[in-house]
Amino acid sequence: MAPSSSPAVLNFLAAQPPERRRELGRVRETIIRNLPRGYEEALAGKILAYQVPLAAYPDTYNRQPLWYVGLAAQKHYLSLYLMCAYGSPDHAQRLKDGFKAAGKKLDMGKSCIRFKSADDLPLDVIGELVASIPMKSWIEIAKAARKR
């Protein structure tokens, strides 16, 4: 996927202080480089969302695009949202194992990984997880979750 040239995305990045913009950029580059075909980058509120376009899956529970990954600048830290780690025990374990193998501390909520620098993340593991679910499979996972 090519980086978005959306004015909203570019304005969001430009509004960040230089150090935060650099760290967001490093993680964003990893996401974009590994994002399977079909997902799009958009600004959703104050979060860069890597999502399934409504044209591909309009029947979401909230009529909004289905998120796959999110990247945000919070007040005191940066956040990476890996929905695949939230929805899959296997992916969550791969993430935990990747942090441990890299000797890095995982500071995570349900799907939110908090970090200050891209160096706090095992970017290779993040890239593998981002690359792990093609868009059509992610749509099927969402559909199956709604049936439960």
Short mmCIF file of C-alpha atoms in Angstrom, two decimals:
data_model
loop_
_atom_site.label_atom_id
_atom_site.label_comp_id
_atom_site.label_asym_id
_atom_site.label_seq_id
_atom_site.Cartn_x
_atom_site.Cartn_y
_atom_site.Cartn_z
CA MET A 1 0.00 0.00 0.00
CA ALA A 2 1.22 3.49 -0.78
CA PRO A 3 1.06 6.08 2.00
CA SER A 4 -2.13 8.10 1.97
CA SER A 5 -2.00 11.49 0.34
CA SER A 6 -5.22 12.41 2.12
CA PRO A 7 -5.03 16.01 3.34
CA ALA A 8 -6.52 14.92 6.68
CA VAL A 9 -3.79 12.31 7.23
CA LEU A 10 -1.03 14.69 6.13
CA ASN A 11 -2.42 17.49 8.34
CA PHE A 12 -2.61 15.13 11.33
CA LEU A 13 1.04 14.16 10.89
CA ALA A 14 2.15 17.75 10.27
CA ALA A 15 0.42 18.90 13.47
CA GLN A 16 2.57 16.58 15.61
CA PRO A 17 5.73 17.86 17.29
CA PRO A 18 8.83 16.80 15.28
CA GLU A 19 9.93 14.00 17.63
CA ARG A 20 6.45 12.46 17.81
CA ARG A 21 6.02 12.85 14.04
CA ARG A 22 9.29 10.95 13.53
CA GLU A 23 8.24 8.09 15.86
CA LEU A 24 4.75 7.88 14.37
CA GLY A 25 6.36 7.89 10.93
CA ARG A 26 8.61 4.94 11.75
CA VAL A 27 5.67 2.84 12.97
CA ARG A 28 3.45 4.06 10.12
CA GLU A 29 6.11 2.99 7.63
CA THR A 30 6.15 -0.52 9.15
CA ILE A 31 2.36 -0.73 8.95
CA ILE A 32 2.18 0.51 5.36
CA ARG A 33 5.03 -1.74 4.20
CA ASN A 34 3.28 -4.83 5.62
CA LEU A 35 -0.40 -4.00 5.17
CA PRO A 36 -2.13 -6.54 2.92
CA ARG A 37 -3.86 -5.34 -0.25
CA GLY A 38 -7.22 -3.64 -0.01
CA TYR A 39 -6.95 -1.91 3.35
CA GLU A 40 -6.91 1.89 3.29
CA GLU A 41 -5.30 4.53 5.48
CA ALA A 42 -7.65 7.20 6.81
CA LEU A 43 -7.96 9.62 9.68
CA ALA A 44 -10.70 8.60 12.12
CA GLY A 45 -11.01 11.30 14.74
CA LYS A 46 -7.44 11.62 16.02
CA ILE A 47 -6.33 8.13 14.99
CA LEU A 48 -4.69 6.93 11.80
CA ALA A 49 -6.88 3.98 10.90
CA TYR A 50 -5.93 1.17 8.56
CA GLN A 51 -9.32 -0.12 7.65
CA VAL A 52 -11.54 -2.08 5.33
CA PRO A 53 -13.21 0.40 2.95
CA LEU A 54 -16.99 0.56 3.22
CA ALA A 55 -17.16 -0.34 -0.47
CA ALA A 56 -15.64 -3.74 0.40
CA TYR A 57 -17.65 -4.33 3.60
CA PRO A 58 -20.57 -1.93 4.15
CA ASP A 59 -22.45 -4.11 6.66
CA THR A 60 -20.42 -3.23 9.75
CA TYR A 61 -22.14 -3.11 13.13
CA ASN A 62 -21.77 0.69 13.33
CA ARG A 63 -21.85 1.55 9.60
CA GLN A 64 -18.24 2.77 9.87
CA PRO A 65 -15.23 1.18 8.14
CA LEU A 66 -13.92 -1.93 9.89
CA TRP A 67 -10.59 -1.17 11.55
CA TYR A 68 -7.63 -3.48 11.32
CA VAL A 69 -4.83 -1.33 12.80
CA GLY A 70 -4.81 2.09 14.44
CA LEU A 71 -2.02 4.52 15.31
CA ALA A 72 -2.52 7.52 17.59
CA ALA A 73 -0.72 10.25 19.50
CA GLN A 74 -2.10 10.45 23.03
CA LYS A 75 -1.19 13.15 25.54
CA HIS A 76 1.70 11.28 27.20
CA TYR A 77 2.40 8.39 24.84
CA LEU A 78 1.77 6.96 21.39
CA SER A 79 -0.66 4.09 20.81
CA LEU A 80 -0.71 1.22 18.36
CA TYR A 81 -3.99 -0.67 18.07
CA LEU A 82 -3.63 -4.20 16.71
CA MET A 83 -7.15 -5.54 16.40
CA CYS A 84 -5.81 -8.95 15.36
CA ALA A 85 -4.08 -9.29 18.76
CA TYR A 86 -7.30 -8.34 20.53
CA GLY A 87 -9.40 -10.84 18.61
CA SER A 88 -7.03 -13.80 18.46
CA PRO A 89 -5.29 -15.53 21.38
CA ASP A 90 -2.72 -16.87 18.88
CA HIS A 91 -1.88 -13.38 17.62
CA ALA A 92 -1.78 -12.01 21.18
CA GLN A 93 0.69 -14.74 22.15
CA ARG A 94 2.82 -14.08 19.07
CA LEU A 95 2.93 -10.42 20.08
CA LYS A 96 3.91 -11.22 23.69
CA ASP A 97 6.55 -13.71 22.55
CA GLY A 98 7.94 -11.17 20.07
CA PHE A 99 8.31 -8.51 22.76
CA LYS A 100 9.97 -11.00 25.10
CA ALA A 101 12.39 -12.27 22.43
CA ALA A 102 13.36 -8.68 21.61
CA GLY A 103 13.89 -7.87 25.28
CA LYS A 104 11.23 -5.16 25.19
CA LYS A 105 8.49 -4.39 27.72
CA LEU A 106 4.92 -4.81 26.46
CA ASP A 107 2.61 -2.10 27.84
CA MET A 108 -0.76 -3.19 26.49
CA GLY A 109 -4.46 -2.84 27.16
CA LYS A 110 -6.96 -4.97 25.22
CA SER A 111 -5.68 -3.95 21.79
CA CYS A 112 -3.72 -0.79 22.59
CA ILE A 113 0.06 -0.95 22.85
CA ARG A 114 1.43 2.16 24.56
CA PHE A 115 4.91 3.36 23.61
CA LYS A 116 7.03 6.51 23.54
CA SER A 117 9.46 5.56 20.77
CA ALA A 118 9.39 3.13 17.88
CA ASP A 119 12.47 1.61 19.54
CA ASP A 120 10.10 0.39 22.29
CA LEU A 121 8.47 -1.93 19.73
CA PRO A 122 9.72 -5.06 17.98
CA LEU A 123 8.88 -3.59 14.56
CA ASP A 124 9.60 -6.87 12.77
CA VAL A 125 6.95 -8.63 14.88
CA ILE A 126 4.50 -5.75 14.40
CA GLY A 127 5.05 -6.04 10.65
CA GLU A 128 4.47 -9.80 10.70
CA LEU A 129 1.21 -9.40 12.61
CA VAL A 130 0.01 -6.61 10.31
CA ALA A 131 0.82 -8.79 7.28
CA SER A 132 -0.88 -11.86 8.75
CA ILE A 133 -4.53 -11.30 7.84
CA PRO A 134 -5.63 -10.47 4.29
CA MET A 135 -8.57 -8.09 4.04
CA LYS A 136 -11.05 -10.76 2.87
CA SER A 137 -10.14 -12.95 5.85
CA TRP A 138 -10.54 -10.00 8.25
CA ILE A 139 -14.02 -9.38 6.85
CA GLU A 140 -14.91 -13.04 7.42
CA ILE A 141 -13.61 -12.86 10.99
CA ALA A 142 -15.79 -9.79 11.62
CA LYS A 143 -18.84 -11.47 10.11
CA ALA A 144 -18.31 -14.59 12.24
CA ALA A 145 -17.91 -12.48 15.40
CA ARG A 146 -21.24 -10.76 14.74
CA LYS A 147 -23.02 -14.12 14.49
CA ARG A 148 -22.00 -15.11 18.01
#
